[in-house]
Amino acid sequence: MDHRKILFVCLGNICRSPLGEGILRHRAEMRGLSHLVSTDSAGTGGWHQGEAPDARSIAIGRRRGVDISEQRARKISPSDFNDFDMIFAMDRSNLRDIVRIAPHDSSADIHLFMDFVGGEHRDVPDPYYGDDRDFQKVFDMLDAGCAKLLAFLYPPTRPGERV
Ligand code: 4NP
C-alpha cells in the first residue's frame, strides 16, 4: 500500500489543523497504519509560529485521547506543495489562500477537507472566538472526517474491521 503524506491547513495553526493532524495520527495508530501515514499541519498566517496549540484544542483533544500538546505552529511554505501528497484546507477562505500561494509545480492534491470526506457542512468553522462547544464541534467534524479519509485511502481488509 502507498505511503501518504497529509497536511492540514487552517489560518493560525493553533485551533483546527493541529487537531486534524493529531486525530489523523491517532486514528492511523489505532488501525495499525502508522507506517503508511505521515501528517503535519500549518497555517496560512504566521502570527502564532512556534506556539503550542490553543489551550482549548489541547483540552478537547486530551478529553478524547488525542495529545496535541507537543505540536508547534508554523506557516505553510512553498516546499510543502511538493513534500505532501494531499493538502486539506479547513475552510473555503483557507482554500483560496492555499491555491493563491501554490507554486506552479505543486504536486500536492489540494482539497477542502469536508468536501473531500463528505459532510453536511463545507467548512470546519473557525472556533477561535467561540467557546468550548465550538471546539467540541470542530473535534467531532475532524474525527468523523479522518475516519472516512482513512477508510477511503486504506479500505478495511477484514470483514468487520473497525475503521
Ligand atoms: P485556527 O484558528 O485557524 O483554527 O488556528 C485561529 C487562530 C488564530 C486566529 C484566527 C483563527 N487569529 O486571528 O489569531
Short mmCIF file of C-alpha atoms and ligand atoms in Angstrom, two decimals:
data_model
loop_
_atom_site.label_atom_id
_atom_site.label_comp_id
_atom_site.label_asym_id
_atom_site.label_seq_id
_atom_site.Cartn_x
_atom_site.Cartn_y
_atom_site.Cartn_z
CA MET A 1 0.00 0.00 0.00
CA ASP A 2 1.07 3.54 -0.71
CA HIS A 3 2.52 5.81 1.90
CA ARG A 4 0.69 9.15 2.13
CA LYS A 5 1.88 12.49 3.47
CA ILE A 6 -1.06 14.63 4.54
CA LEU A 7 -1.01 18.29 5.57
CA PHE A 8 -3.88 20.04 7.39
CA VAL A 9 -4.04 23.81 6.94
CA CYS A 10 -6.08 26.47 8.74
CA LEU A 11 -5.49 30.17 9.41
CA GLY A 12 -3.44 30.25 12.61
CA ASN A 13 -2.36 26.58 13.00
CA ILE A 14 -3.34 26.68 16.67
CA CYS A 15 -7.02 25.55 16.74
CA ARG A 16 -8.29 23.39 13.87
CA SER A 17 -5.38 22.00 11.85
CA PRO A 18 -3.40 20.82 14.92
CA LEU A 19 -6.48 18.76 15.86
CA GLY A 20 -6.73 17.39 12.31
CA GLU A 21 -3.09 16.33 12.47
CA GLY A 22 -3.43 14.79 15.93
CA ILE A 23 -6.68 12.97 15.19
CA LEU A 24 -5.42 11.52 11.90
CA ARG A 25 -2.22 10.30 13.56
CA HIS A 26 -4.21 8.80 16.43
CA ARG A 27 -6.67 7.05 14.13
CA ALA A 28 -3.85 5.75 11.91
CA GLU A 29 -2.22 4.28 15.04
CA MET A 30 -5.49 2.66 16.11
CA ARG A 31 -5.79 0.99 12.70
CA GLY A 32 -2.14 -0.11 12.58
CA LEU A 33 -1.41 2.27 9.69
CA SER A 34 1.24 4.47 11.32
CA HIS A 35 3.92 3.25 8.92
CA LEU A 36 1.78 4.39 5.96
CA VAL A 37 0.53 7.79 7.10
CA SER A 38 2.61 10.88 7.84
CA THR A 39 0.82 14.01 8.88
CA ASP A 40 1.58 17.59 9.79
CA SER A 41 -0.25 20.90 9.98
CA ALA A 42 0.39 24.54 9.11
CA GLY A 43 -1.30 27.93 8.97
CA THR A 44 -1.75 30.32 6.07
CA GLY A 45 -0.80 33.06 8.54
CA GLY A 46 2.35 33.15 10.62
CA TRP A 47 1.19 35.12 13.68
CA HIS A 48 1.39 32.12 16.01
CA GLN A 49 4.57 30.48 14.68
CA GLY A 50 6.36 28.47 17.34
CA GLU A 51 3.36 28.49 19.71
CA ALA A 52 1.67 25.44 21.19
CA PRO A 53 -1.93 24.80 20.10
CA ASP A 54 -4.72 26.83 21.73
CA ALA A 55 -5.41 25.52 25.26
CA ARG A 56 -9.00 24.73 24.26
CA SER A 57 -7.83 22.50 21.39
CA ILE A 58 -5.35 20.75 23.70
CA ALA A 59 -8.14 20.23 26.26
CA ILE A 60 -10.72 18.73 23.89
CA GLY A 61 -8.00 16.52 22.39
CA ARG A 62 -6.95 15.31 25.82
CA ARG A 63 -10.54 14.52 26.79
CA ARG A 64 -10.86 12.40 23.65
CA GLY A 65 -7.48 10.65 23.91
CA VAL A 66 -5.55 12.74 21.38
CA ASP A 67 -2.42 14.51 22.67
CA ILE A 68 -1.50 17.55 20.57
CA SER A 69 0.40 19.42 23.30
CA GLU A 70 3.83 18.90 21.70
CA GLN A 71 2.84 20.34 18.33
CA ARG A 72 4.08 23.82 17.39
CA ALA A 73 2.53 26.25 14.93
CA ARG A 74 4.21 27.04 11.64
CA LYS A 75 3.31 28.84 8.44
CA ILE A 76 2.78 26.90 5.22
CA SER A 77 5.84 27.09 2.95
CA PRO A 78 6.37 26.60 -0.81
CA SER A 79 8.16 23.28 -0.21
CA ASP A 80 5.01 21.86 1.43
CA PHE A 81 3.40 21.75 -2.01
CA ASN A 82 5.89 19.12 -3.13
CA ASP A 83 6.59 17.47 0.22
CA PHE A 84 2.94 16.47 0.82
CA ASP A 85 0.66 14.28 -1.29
CA MET A 86 -2.54 15.86 0.00
CA ILE A 87 -3.22 19.28 1.48
CA PHE A 88 -6.54 19.77 3.26
CA ALA A 89 -7.95 23.24 3.88
CA MET A 90 -10.23 23.64 6.88
CA ASP A 91 -12.45 26.28 5.28
CA ARG A 92 -13.03 27.95 1.93
CA SER A 93 -11.07 31.03 2.88
CA ASN A 94 -8.05 28.84 3.74
CA LEU A 95 -8.50 27.02 0.43
CA ARG A 96 -8.44 30.29 -1.53
CA ASP A 97 -5.26 31.37 0.26
CA ILE A 98 -3.57 28.00 -0.30
CA VAL A 99 -4.39 27.95 -4.01
CA ARG A 100 -3.18 31.54 -4.34
CA ILE A 101 0.26 30.76 -2.91
CA ALA A 102 0.68 27.31 -4.52
CA PRO A 103 3.82 27.17 -6.69
CA HIS A 104 3.23 26.32 -10.35
CA ASP A 105 4.99 22.99 -9.98
CA SER A 106 2.92 21.94 -6.94
CA SER A 107 2.40 18.19 -6.96
CA ALA A 108 0.02 18.04 -3.98
CA ASP A 109 -3.69 17.34 -4.30
CA ILE A 110 -5.39 20.30 -2.64
CA HIS A 111 -8.90 19.87 -1.24
CA LEU A 112 -11.44 21.40 1.08
CA PHE A 113 -11.44 18.77 3.83
CA MET A 114 -15.20 18.50 4.37
CA ASP A 115 -15.85 18.37 0.61
CA PHE A 116 -13.39 15.51 0.26
CA VAL A 117 -14.75 13.42 3.13
CA GLY A 118 -18.38 14.40 2.52
CA GLY A 119 -20.32 16.20 5.17
CA GLU A 120 -23.29 18.33 5.88
CA HIS A 121 -21.12 21.46 6.11
CA ARG A 122 -18.37 22.61 3.76
CA ASP A 123 -16.26 24.49 6.31
CA VAL A 124 -14.75 23.41 9.60
CA PRO A 125 -15.72 26.66 11.35
CA ASP A 126 -13.06 28.81 12.98
CA PRO A 127 -13.60 28.34 16.75
CA TYR A 128 -11.05 30.96 17.86
CA TYR A 129 -13.62 33.47 19.09
CA GLY A 130 -16.02 30.76 20.21
CA ASP A 131 -16.42 28.62 23.31
CA ASP A 132 -15.81 25.01 24.32
CA ARG A 133 -18.84 23.82 22.36
CA ASP A 134 -17.33 25.22 19.18
CA PHE A 135 -14.13 23.29 19.86
CA GLN A 136 -16.15 20.14 20.50
CA LYS A 137 -17.91 20.58 17.18
CA VAL A 138 -14.57 21.05 15.40
CA PHE A 139 -13.26 17.89 17.06
CA ASP A 140 -16.32 15.87 16.05
CA MET A 141 -16.18 17.06 12.43
CA LEU A 142 -12.48 16.30 12.14
CA ASP A 143 -12.79 12.96 13.91
CA ALA A 144 -15.58 11.71 11.65
CA GLY A 145 -13.77 13.12 8.61
CA CYS A 146 -10.44 11.49 9.47
CA ALA A 147 -12.15 8.11 9.93
CA LYS A 148 -13.66 8.49 6.46
CA LEU A 149 -10.39 9.68 4.96
CA LEU A 150 -8.53 6.63 6.28
CA ALA A 151 -11.32 4.30 5.15
CA PHE A 152 -11.06 5.81 1.66
CA LEU A 153 -7.26 5.68 1.45
CA TYR A 154 -6.90 2.31 3.19
CA PRO A 155 -10.13 0.32 2.85
CA PRO A 156 -10.56 -2.24 5.62
CA THR A 157 -9.37 -5.68 4.51
CA ARG A 158 -11.04 -7.88 7.11
CA PRO A 159 -14.81 -8.19 7.46
CA GLY A 160 -16.00 -6.25 10.46
CA GLU A 161 -12.67 -4.44 10.85
CA ARG A 162 -13.16 -1.18 12.71
CA VAL A 163 -12.41 1.96 10.77
P1 4NP B 1 -7.20 28.34 13.51
O1 4NP B 1 -7.91 29.44 14.42
O2 4NP B 1 -7.09 28.94 12.12
O3 4NP B 1 -8.14 27.18 13.55
O4 4NP B 1 -5.86 28.06 14.13
C1 4NP B 1 -7.43 30.76 14.53
C2 4NP B 1 -6.37 31.03 15.36
C3 4NP B 1 -5.92 32.34 15.49
C4 4NP B 1 -6.54 33.35 14.80
C5 4NP B 1 -7.60 33.05 13.96
C6 4NP B 1 -8.05 31.76 13.82
N1 4NP B 1 -6.11 34.68 14.96
O5 4NP B 1 -6.74 35.59 14.41
O6 4NP B 1 -5.08 34.93 15.62
#
